[in-house]
Amino acid sequence: MTIAVDVSLRREGFALEVAFTAGAGLTALFGRSGSGKTTVIDLIAGLSHPQRGHIVIDGTVLLDTERGIRLPVHRRRIGCVFQEARLMPHLSVRQNLRFGRFFSRGTDGPSLDAVADLLGIRPLLERRPAGLSGGERQRVAIGRALLARPRLLLMDEPLSALDEARKREILPYIERLRDEAGLPIVYVSHSVAEVARLASTVVVLEAGSVAASGPVDAVLRRPDLIPDGAEAGSVLAMRVERHDPEAGLTRLTGPAGPLDLPLIDAPAGRRLNLRVPARDVLLALARPEDLSARNVLPGRVAALREEGTACLVEVACGEATLAARLTRASARDLGLSVGRPVFAIVKSVALDAGSAPEGGRIEI
């Protein structure tokens, strides 16, 4: 499944010129408020129309202004989930879900029971929206969109209206949707934590233009692309290997090597994205001894970039890359240069897996 978008739109006081391609998985449209993220979503859905452009999903042309093609909304087969669930209050959860099936053509696609199980809403089927939490309502809204048999799911900041507890409730279900539904997702967010946890591809928008696009681990390593002073760092794709309750540790494995964390609530085999802030990675020329930090990864300097008094060092560890933020003086004293062997000492990670209290850092 591929998505190709190339659109131009001009309105009073705003110009949008955006082009990107994405594949399967979850593509995050990321950037500050007002950068054009929701406008792009509206254009893909057909809720707005550009002056110029084309939009193609897996070979199906939804829009081509040069050829005069503009499929109406109801023929695009795109599911939309907005900031508010927009459920019909007089209908039960089951009836709201069936309303999504009403717009589906044909008999193939997931059943209501399969969607209810995927999103954990089977116990809610006979309840009315007024008796649901914000996270439960959003899960029902996602289920309604899935039952319309979309070829693409658009999610416009679906967690922004939820408190932190409800966000932690719904994030695992979006992960399951990404991994199990086989449906490409375009997801709007300005949250570094959400993007790091969910995305496979990131498109960074700034003032109506694409500032950068690429794999999530490459994009979030760049401080210049992180809005509002959030911490840049690395995103490591990991899996839970095993738990050691006696030692209070969980062992994760991934391309960078193994990592030990304090015991987390996640089954063996679960895929996790770990965000490692650059400021929480130390570098050493020799493997350190008698150190409290458990995770020391061998690697080589892949790149150095000076930023004022700081230096961002990218270290190739196995098949992954870790970013470390040092002072320029420290980089000089270590004699760092591209290709030099080093050891990366990982102090802490932001465990974007919903298992850490308040989604916070875990010292490792």
C-alpha positions as a Markdown table, in Angstrom:
| # | Residue | x | y | z |
|---|---|---|---|---|
| 1 | Met | 0.0 | 0.0 | 0.0 |
| 2 | Thr | 1.4 | 3.4 | -1.0 |
| 3 | Ile | 0.1 | 6.9 | -0.5 |
| 4 | Ala | 1.3 | 9.8 | -2.8 |
| 5 | Val | 0.2 | 13.3 | -2.0 |
| 6 | Asp | 1.3 | 16.5 | -3.9 |
| 7 | Val | -1.0 | 19.4 | -3.4 |
| 8 | Ser | -1.0 | 23.2 | -3.5 |
| 9 | Leu | -3.6 | 25.4 | -1.7 |
| 10 | Arg | -3.7 | 29.1 | -1.2 |
| 11 | Arg | -6.1 | 30.9 | 1.1 |
| 12 | Glu | -6.0 | 34.4 | 2.6 |
| 13 | Gly | -3.0 | 34.6 | 4.8 |
| 14 | Phe | -1.9 | 30.9 | 4.2 |
| 15 | Ala | -0.2 | 29.0 | 1.5 |
| 16 | Leu | 0.2 | 25.2 | 1.5 |
| 17 | Glu | 2.7 | 23.4 | -0.8 |
| 18 | Val | 3.1 | 19.7 | 0.4 |
| 19 | Ala | 4.4 | 16.6 | -1.3 |
| 20 | Phe | 5.2 | 13.3 | 0.3 |
| 21 | Thr | 4.9 | 9.5 | -0.2 |
| 22 | Ala | 4.3 | 6.9 | 2.5 |
| 23 | Gly | 3.9 | 3.2 | 2.7 |
| 24 | Ala | 2.2 | 0.8 | 5.1 |
| 25 | Gly | 2.1 | 1.4 | 8.8 |
| 26 | Leu | 1.5 | 4.8 | 10.5 |
| 27 | Thr | 2.6 | 8.0 | 8.9 |
| 28 | Ala | 2.6 | 11.0 | 11.3 |
| 29 | Leu | 2.1 | 14.5 | 10.1 |
| 30 | Phe | 4.0 | 16.4 | 12.7 |
| 31 | Gly | 4.6 | 20.0 | 13.5 |
| 32 | Arg | 3.5 | 23.1 | 15.3 |
| 33 | Ser | -0.1 | 24.3 | 15.4 |
| 34 | Gly | -0.9 | 26.2 | 12.2 |
| 35 | Ser | 1.7 | 24.3 | 10.1 |
| 36 | Gly | -1.0 | 22.8 | 7.8 |
| 37 | Lys | -1.4 | 19.3 | 9.3 |
| 38 | Thr | -5.3 | 19.3 | 9.4 |
| 39 | Thr | -5.5 | 21.0 | 6.0 |
| 40 | Val | -3.6 | 18.1 | 4.5 |
| 41 | Ile | -6.0 | 15.6 | 6.2 |
| 42 | Asp | -9.0 | 17.6 | 4.8 |
| 43 | Leu | -7.5 | 17.5 | 1.3 |
| 44 | Ile | -6.9 | 13.7 | 1.4 |
| 45 | Ala | -10.4 | 13.1 | 2.7 |
| 46 | Gly | -12.0 | 15.4 | 0.1 |
| 47 | Leu | -13.4 | 17.8 | 2.6 |
| 48 | Ser | -11.4 | 20.6 | 1.0 |
| 49 | His | -10.0 | 21.0 | -2.5 |
| 50 | Pro | -6.6 | 22.3 | -3.6 |
| 51 | Gln | -5.9 | 24.6 | -6.6 |
| 52 | Arg | -3.4 | 22.1 | -7.9 |
| 53 | Gly | -2.4 | 18.6 | -7.1 |
| 54 | His | -2.8 | 14.8 | -7.2 |
| 55 | Ile | -3.6 | 12.2 | -4.5 |
| 56 | Val | -3.1 | 8.5 | -5.2 |
| 57 | Ile | -3.7 | 5.6 | -2.8 |
| 58 | Asp | -2.4 | 2.2 | -3.9 |
| 59 | Gly | -2.9 | 3.1 | -7.6 |
| 60 | Thr | -6.4 | 4.6 | -7.2 |
| 61 | Val | -6.4 | 8.2 | -8.2 |
| 62 | Leu | -8.5 | 10.3 | -5.8 |
| 63 | Leu | -7.5 | 13.6 | -7.2 |
| 64 | Asp | -5.7 | 14.8 | -10.3 |
| 65 | Thr | -6.5 | 18.4 | -11.1 |
| 66 | Glu | -4.7 | 18.3 | -14.5 |
| 67 | Arg | -7.0 | 15.4 | -15.7 |
| 68 | Gly | -10.1 | 16.8 | -14.0 |
| 69 | Ile | -10.4 | 13.8 | -11.5 |
| 70 | Arg | -11.9 | 14.6 | -8.1 |
| 71 | Leu | -13.6 | 11.7 | -6.4 |
| 72 | Pro | -16.3 | 12.8 | -4.0 |
| 73 | Val | -15.9 | 12.0 | -0.3 |
| 74 | His | -18.3 | 9.0 | -0.3 |
| 75 | Arg | -16.3 | 7.3 | -3.1 |
| 76 | Arg | -12.8 | 7.7 | -1.5 |
| 77 | Arg | -13.2 | 5.0 | 1.1 |
| 78 | Ile | -11.3 | 6.9 | 3.7 |
| 79 | Gly | -12.1 | 6.5 | 7.4 |
| 80 | Cys | -11.7 | 9.6 | 9.6 |
| 81 | Val | -11.3 | 9.9 | 13.3 |
| 82 | Phe | -11.3 | 13.5 | 14.7 |
| 83 | Gln | -10.4 | 15.1 | 18.0 |
| 84 | Glu | -13.9 | 14.5 | 19.3 |
| 85 | Ala | -15.6 | 11.1 | 18.9 |
| 86 | Arg | -18.8 | 12.6 | 17.3 |
| 87 | Leu | -20.9 | 9.6 | 18.3 |
| 88 | Met | -24.7 | 9.7 | 18.1 |
| 89 | Pro | -25.8 | 10.0 | 21.7 |
| 90 | His | -29.3 | 8.4 | 21.2 |
| 91 | Leu | -27.7 | 5.2 | 19.8 |
| 92 | Ser | -25.9 | 2.4 | 21.7 |
| 93 | Val | -22.3 | 1.6 | 21.0 |
| 94 | Arg | -23.4 | -1.4 | 18.8 |
| 95 | Gln | -25.7 | 0.9 | 16.8 |
| 96 | Asn | -23.0 | 3.5 | 16.4 |
| 97 | Leu | -20.7 | 0.8 | 15.0 |
| 98 | Arg | -23.4 | -0.5 | 12.7 |
| 99 | Phe | -23.7 | 3.1 | 11.4 |
| 100 | Gly | -20.2 | 2.7 | 10.1 |
| 101 | Arg | -21.1 | -0.5 | 8.3 |
| 102 | Phe | -24.0 | 1.3 | 6.6 |
| 103 | Phe | -21.4 | 3.1 | 4.4 |
| 104 | Ser | -19.6 | -0.1 | 3.5 |
| 105 | Arg | -20.2 | -1.6 | 0.1 |
| 106 | Gly | -20.0 | -5.4 | -0.2 |
| 107 | Thr | -19.8 | -8.0 | 2.5 |
| 108 | Asp | -16.0 | -8.4 | 2.9 |
| 109 | Gly | -14.1 | -6.6 | 5.6 |
| 110 | Pro | -13.9 | -7.0 | 9.4 |
| 111 | Ser | -17.0 | -8.1 | 11.3 |
| 112 | Leu | -18.4 | -6.0 | 14.1 |
| 113 | Asp | -17.3 | -8.7 | 16.6 |
| 114 | Ala | -13.7 | -8.7 | 15.2 |
| 115 | Val | -13.5 | -4.9 | 15.5 |
| 116 | Ala | -15.0 | -4.9 | 19.0 |
| 117 | Asp | -12.3 | -7.5 | 20.1 |
| 118 | Leu | -9.5 | -5.6 | 18.4 |
| 119 | Leu | -10.4 | -2.4 | 20.2 |
| 120 | Gly | -11.5 | -3.9 | 23.5 |
| 121 | Ile | -15.1 | -2.6 | 23.3 |
| 122 | Arg | -17.1 | -5.7 | 23.4 |
| 123 | Pro | -18.2 | -5.1 | 27.0 |
| 124 | Leu | -19.5 | -1.6 | 25.9 |
| 125 | Leu | -21.7 | -2.7 | 23.0 |
| 126 | Glu | -25.1 | -2.1 | 24.8 |
| 127 | Arg | -24.1 | 1.1 | 26.5 |
| 128 | Arg | -24.8 | 4.7 | 25.4 |
| 129 | Pro | -22.0 | 7.2 | 24.6 |
| 130 | Ala | -22.9 | 9.4 | 27.7 |
| 131 | Gly | -21.8 | 6.5 | 30.0 |
| 132 | Leu | -18.4 | 6.1 | 28.4 |
| 133 | Ser | -15.0 | 7.6 | 29.2 |
| 134 | Gly | -13.3 | 9.8 | 26.6 |
| 135 | Gly | -10.9 | 7.0 | 25.7 |
| 136 | Glu | -13.8 | 4.5 | 25.3 |
| 137 | Arg | -15.6 | 7.0 | 23.1 |
| 138 | Gln | -12.6 | 7.4 | 20.8 |
| 139 | Arg | -12.2 | 3.6 | 20.5 |
| 140 | Val | -15.8 | 3.4 | 19.4 |
| 141 | Ala | -15.2 | 6.1 | 16.9 |
| 142 | Ile | -12.2 | 4.2 | 15.5 |
| 143 | Gly | -14.3 | 1.0 | 15.3 |
| 144 | Arg | -17.1 | 2.9 | 13.4 |
| 145 | Ala | -14.4 | 4.1 | 10.9 |
| 146 | Leu | -13.0 | 0.6 | 10.5 |
| 147 | Leu | -16.4 | -1.0 | 9.8 |
| 148 | Ala | -16.8 | 1.4 | 6.8 |
| 149 | Arg | -14.1 | -0.8 | 5.1 |
| 150 | Pro | -11.7 | 2.2 | 4.4 |
| 151 | Arg | -8.6 | 1.8 | 2.3 |
| 152 | Leu | -6.9 | 4.5 | 4.5 |
| 153 | Leu | -7.5 | 5.7 | 8.0 |
| 154 | Leu | -7.0 | 9.4 | 8.8 |
| 155 | Met | -6.6 | 10.4 | 12.5 |
| 156 | Asp | -6.6 | 14.1 | 13.3 |
| 157 | Glu | -5.1 | 14.5 | 16.8 |
| 158 | Pro | -7.4 | 11.9 | 18.2 |
| 159 | Leu | -5.9 | 12.1 | 21.7 |
| 160 | Ser | -5.7 | 15.9 | 22.1 |
| 161 | Ala | -9.0 | 16.2 | 24.0 |
| 162 | Leu | -8.1 | 13.4 | 26.4 |
| 163 | Asp | -6.3 | 13.7 | 29.8 |
| 164 | Glu | -3.1 | 11.7 | 30.4 |
| 165 | Ala | -4.8 | 8.7 | 31.9 |
| 166 | Arg | -7.2 | 8.4 | 28.9 |
| 167 | Lys | -4.3 | 8.8 | 26.5 |
| 168 | Arg | -2.5 | 5.9 | 28.2 |
| 169 | Glu | -5.7 | 3.9 | 27.9 |
| 170 | Ile | -6.1 | 4.3 | 24.2 |
| 171 | Leu | -2.5 | 4.2 | 22.9 |
| 172 | Pro | -2.1 | 0.5 | 23.1 |
| 173 | Tyr | -5.2 | 0.0 | 20.9 |
| 174 | Ile | -3.8 | 2.4 | 18.3 |
| 175 | Glu | -0.7 | 0.3 | 18.3 |
| 176 | Arg | -2.8 | -2.9 | 17.8 |
| 177 | Leu | -4.6 | -1.2 | 15.0 |
| 178 | Arg | -1.3 | -0.2 | 13.4 |
| 179 | Asp | 0.2 | -3.7 | 13.7 |
| 180 | Glu | -2.9 | -6.0 | 13.2 |
| 181 | Ala | -5.4 | -4.3 | 11.0 |
| 182 | Gly | -3.3 | -4.1 | 7.8 |
| 183 | Leu | -4.6 | -0.6 | 7.2 |
| 184 | Pro | -2.3 | 2.4 | 6.4 |
| 185 | Ile | -2.9 | 5.3 | 8.8 |
| 186 | Val | -2.1 | 9.0 | 8.5 |
| 187 | Tyr | -1.9 | 10.5 | 12.0 |
| 188 | Val | -1.8 | 14.2 | 12.9 |
| 189 | Ser | 0.1 | 15.1 | 16.1 |
| 190 | His | 2.3 | 17.8 | 17.6 |
| 191 | Ser | 3.4 | 15.4 | 20.4 |
| 192 | Val | 6.9 | 14.0 | 20.2 |
| 193 | Ala | 5.9 | 11.2 | 22.6 |
| 194 | Glu | 3.0 | 10.1 | 20.4 |
| 195 | Val | 5.0 | 10.2 | 17.2 |
| 196 | Ala | 7.9 | 8.3 | 18.7 |
| 197 | Arg | 5.6 | 5.6 | 20.0 |
| 198 | Leu | 3.3 | 5.1 | 17.0 |
| 199 | Ala | 4.9 | 6.3 | 13.8 |
| 200 | Ser | 7.0 | 4.4 | 11.2 |
| 201 | Thr | 7.2 | 7.4 | 8.9 |
| 202 | Val | 7.2 | 11.1 | 9.9 |
| 203 | Val | 6.4 | 14.1 | 7.7 |
| 204 | Val | 7.4 | 17.3 | 9.4 |
| 205 | Leu | 5.3 | 20.4 | 8.3 |
| 206 | Glu | 6.4 | 23.9 | 8.9 |
| 207 | Ala | 4.4 | 27.0 | 7.6 |
| 208 | Gly | 2.6 | 24.9 | 5.0 |
| 209 | Ser | 5.7 | 23.2 | 3.6 |
| 210 | Val | 7.5 | 19.9 | 4.2 |
| 211 | Ala | 10.5 | 20.5 | 6.3 |
| 212 | Ala | 11.6 | 16.9 | 6.3 |
| 213 | Ser | 10.2 | 13.4 | 5.9 |
| 214 | Gly | 11.6 | 9.9 | 6.6 |
| 215 | Pro | 11.7 | 7.1 | 9.1 |
| 216 | Val | 10.8 | 8.1 | 12.6 |
| 217 | Asp | 14.2 | 7.3 | 14.1 |
| 218 | Ala | 16.0 | 9.5 | 11.6 |
| 219 | Val | 13.6 | 12.5 | 11.9 |
| 220 | Leu | 13.4 | 12.6 | 15.7 |
| 221 | Arg | 17.2 | 12.7 | 16.0 |
| 222 | Arg | 17.3 | 16.1 | 14.5 |
| 223 | Pro | 16.8 | 18.9 | 17.1 |
| 224 | Asp | 16.0 | 21.5 | 14.4 |
| 225 | Leu | 12.8 | 19.5 | 13.5 |
| 226 | Ile | 11.5 | 19.2 | 17.1 |
| 227 | Pro | 9.0 | 22.0 | 17.8 |
| 228 | Asp | 8.5 | 24.0 | 21.0 |
| 229 | Gly | 11.8 | 23.1 | 22.6 |
| 230 | Ala | 11.1 | 19.3 | 23.1 |
| 231 | Glu | 14.1 | 17.1 | 23.5 |
| 232 | Ala | 15.5 | 15.4 | 20.4 |
| 233 | Gly | 16.7 | 11.9 | 20.6 |
| 234 | Ser | 16.6 | 8.4 | 19.1 |
| 235 | Val | 13.8 | 6.0 | 18.6 |
| 236 | Leu | 14.7 | 2.3 | 19.0 |
| 237 | Ala | 12.4 | -0.4 | 17.7 |
| 238 | Met | 12.6 | -3.1 | 20.4 |
| 239 | Arg | 10.8 | -6.3 | 21.5 |
| 240 | Val | 10.2 | -7.7 | 24.9 |
| 241 | Glu | 12.4 | -10.8 | 25.2 |
| 242 | Arg | 11.8 | -11.8 | 28.8 |
| 243 | His | 11.0 | -10.7 | 32.3 |
| 244 | Asp | 13.0 | -11.4 | 35.5 |
| 245 | Pro | 10.6 | -10.6 | 38.4 |
| 246 | Glu | 13.2 | -11.7 | 41.0 |
| 247 | Ala | 15.7 | -9.1 | 39.7 |
| 248 | Gly | 12.9 | -6.6 | 38.8 |
| 249 | Leu | 14.1 | -6.4 | 35.2 |
| 250 | Thr | 12.8 | -6.7 | 31.7 |
| 251 | Arg | 15.2 | -7.5 | 28.8 |
| 252 | Leu | 14.5 | -5.9 | 25.5 |
| 253 | Thr | 16.2 | -6.8 | 22.2 |
| 254 | Gly | 16.6 | -4.8 | 19.0 |
| 255 | Pro | 18.9 | -3.6 | 16.3 |
| 256 | Ala | 21.0 | -1.5 | 18.7 |
| 257 | Gly | 21.6 | -4.5 | 21.1 |
| 258 | Pro | 19.9 | -5.7 | 24.3 |
| 259 | Leu | 18.6 | -3.3 | 26.9 |
| 260 | Asp | 17.6 | -4.0 | 30.5 |
| 261 | Leu | 14.8 | -1.9 | 32.0 |
| 262 | Pro | 13.0 | -2.1 | 35.4 |
| 263 | Leu | 10.2 | -4.5 | 35.1 |
| 264 | Ile | 7.4 | -3.4 | 32.8 |
| 265 | Asp | 3.9 | -4.6 | 32.1 |
| 266 | Ala | 4.1 | -5.9 | 28.6 |
| 267 | Pro | 4.0 | -9.5 | 27.3 |
| 268 | Ala | 7.0 | -11.3 | 25.8 |
| 269 | Gly | 7.2 | -10.6 | 22.1 |
| 270 | Arg | 5.5 | -7.2 | 22.3 |
| 271 | Arg | 6.9 | -4.6 | 20.0 |
| 272 | Leu | 7.9 | -1.3 | 21.7 |
| 273 | Asn | 9.3 | 2.0 | 20.5 |
| 274 | Leu | 11.8 | 3.4 | 23.0 |
| 275 | Arg | 12.7 | 7.1 | 22.8 |
| 276 | Val | 16.2 | 7.8 | 24.1 |
| 277 | Pro | 16.7 | 11.5 | 24.8 |
| 278 | Ala | 20.1 | 12.7 | 23.4 |
| 279 | Arg | 21.0 | 14.4 | 26.6 |
| 280 | Asp | 20.7 | 11.0 | 28.5 |
| 281 | Val | 23.4 | 9.3 | 26.4 |
| 282 | Leu | 27.0 | 9.4 | 27.6 |
| 283 | Leu | 30.0 | 8.5 | 25.5 |
| 284 | Ala | 33.2 | 6.8 | 26.6 |
| 285 | Leu | 36.3 | 5.7 | 24.7 |
| 286 | Ala | 36.6 | 2.5 | 26.8 |
| 287 | Arg | 34.0 | 0.2 | 28.4 |
| 288 | Pro | 33.3 | 1.8 | 31.8 |
| 289 | Glu | 33.6 | -0.3 | 35.0 |
| 290 | Asp | 31.8 | 0.1 | 38.3 |
| 291 | Leu | 29.0 | 2.1 | 36.8 |
| 292 | Ser | 25.4 | 2.1 | 38.0 |
| 293 | Ala | 24.0 | 2.4 | 34.4 |
| 294 | Arg | 23.2 | -1.1 | 33.2 |
| 295 | Asn | 23.2 | -0.5 | 29.5 |
| 296 | Val | 26.5 | 0.1 | 27.6 |
| 297 | Leu | 26.4 | -0.3 | 23.8 |
| 298 | Pro | 29.5 | -0.5 | 21.6 |
| 299 | Gly | 29.5 | 1.6 | 18.5 |
| 300 | Arg | 31.2 | 4.0 | 16.2 |
| 301 | Val | 30.8 | 7.7 | 15.6 |
| 302 | Ala | 28.7 | 8.1 | 12.5 |
| 303 | Ala | 28.3 | 11.9 | 12.4 |
| 304 | Leu | 29.0 | 15.0 | 14.4 |
| 305 | Arg | 27.1 | 18.3 | 14.2 |
| 306 | Glu | 27.9 | 21.4 | 16.2 |
| 307 | Glu | 25.0 | 23.5 | 17.6 |
| 308 | Gly | 26.3 | 26.5 | 19.4 |
| 309 | Thr | 28.1 | 25.3 | 22.5 |
| 310 | Ala | 26.8 | 21.8 | 22.1 |
| 311 | Cys | 27.7 | 18.9 | 19.8 |
| 312 | Leu | 25.2 | 16.3 | 18.6 |
| 313 | Val | 27.0 | 13.0 | 18.0 |
| 314 | Glu | 25.3 | 10.1 | 16.1 |
| 315 | Val | 26.7 | 6.7 | 17.1 |
| 316 | Ala | 26.1 | 3.6 | 15.0 |
| 317 | Cys | 25.3 | 0.8 | 17.4 |
| 318 | Gly | 24.6 | -2.4 | 15.5 |
| 319 | Glu | 22.0 | -1.6 | 12.9 |
| 320 | Ala | 20.6 | 1.4 | 14.8 |
| 321 | Thr | 21.7 | 4.9 | 15.6 |
| 322 | Leu | 21.9 | 6.6 | 18.9 |
| 323 | Ala | 22.1 | 10.4 | 19.3 |
| 324 | Ala | 24.2 | 11.9 | 22.2 |
| 325 | Arg | 24.2 | 15.5 | 23.1 |
| 326 | Leu | 27.6 | 16.7 | 24.5 |
| 327 | Thr | 29.3 | 20.0 | 25.0 |
| 328 | Arg | 31.7 | 20.9 | 22.3 |
| 329 | Ala | 34.5 | 20.8 | 25.0 |
| 330 | Ser | 33.6 | 17.2 | 25.8 |
| 331 | Ala | 33.6 | 16.2 | 22.2 |
| 332 | Arg | 37.0 | 17.8 | 21.8 |
| 333 | Asp | 38.5 | 16.3 | 24.9 |
| 334 | Leu | 37.4 | 12.8 | 23.8 |
| 335 | Gly | 38.9 | 13.4 | 20.3 |
| 336 | Leu | 35.7 | 12.4 | 18.6 |
| 337 | Ser | 35.7 | 11.9 | 14.9 |
| 338 | Val | 33.7 | 10.0 | 12.3 |
| 339 | Gly | 34.6 | 6.3 | 12.5 |
| 340 | Arg | 36.0 | 6.4 | 16.1 |
| 341 | Pro | 35.0 | 3.4 | 18.3 |
| 342 | Val | 33.0 | 4.5 | 21.4 |
| 343 | Phe | 30.7 | 3.1 | 24.0 |
| 344 | Ala | 27.3 | 4.6 | 24.4 |
| 345 | Ile | 26.0 | 4.6 | 28.0 |
| 346 | Val | 22.2 | 4.9 | 28.1 |
| 347 | Lys | 21.1 | 6.6 | 31.3 |
| 348 | Ser | 17.4 | 6.6 | 30.8 |
| 349 | Val | 14.7 | 6.3 | 28.1 |
| 350 | Ala | 11.3 | 7.7 | 27.7 |
| 351 | Leu | 9.3 | 4.5 | 27.7 |
| 352 | Asp | 6.6 | 5.3 | 25.1 |
| 353 | Ala | 4.9 | 2.0 | 25.6 |
| 354 | Gly | 2.3 | 2.9 | 28.2 |
| 355 | Ser | 4.0 | 0.8 | 30.8 |
| 356 | Ala | 5.8 | 3.5 | 32.7 |
| 357 | Pro | 3.9 | 5.5 | 35.4 |
| 358 | Glu | 2.7 | 8.7 | 33.7 |
| 359 | Gly | 4.6 | 7.7 | 30.6 |
| 360 | Gly | 7.7 | 9.0 | 32.3 |
| 361 | Arg | 11.4 | 8.2 | 32.1 |
| 362 | Ile | 12.8 | 5.0 | 33.4 |
| 363 | Glu | 16.3 | 5.0 | 34.8 |
| 364 | Ile | 18.3 | 2.1 | 33.4 |
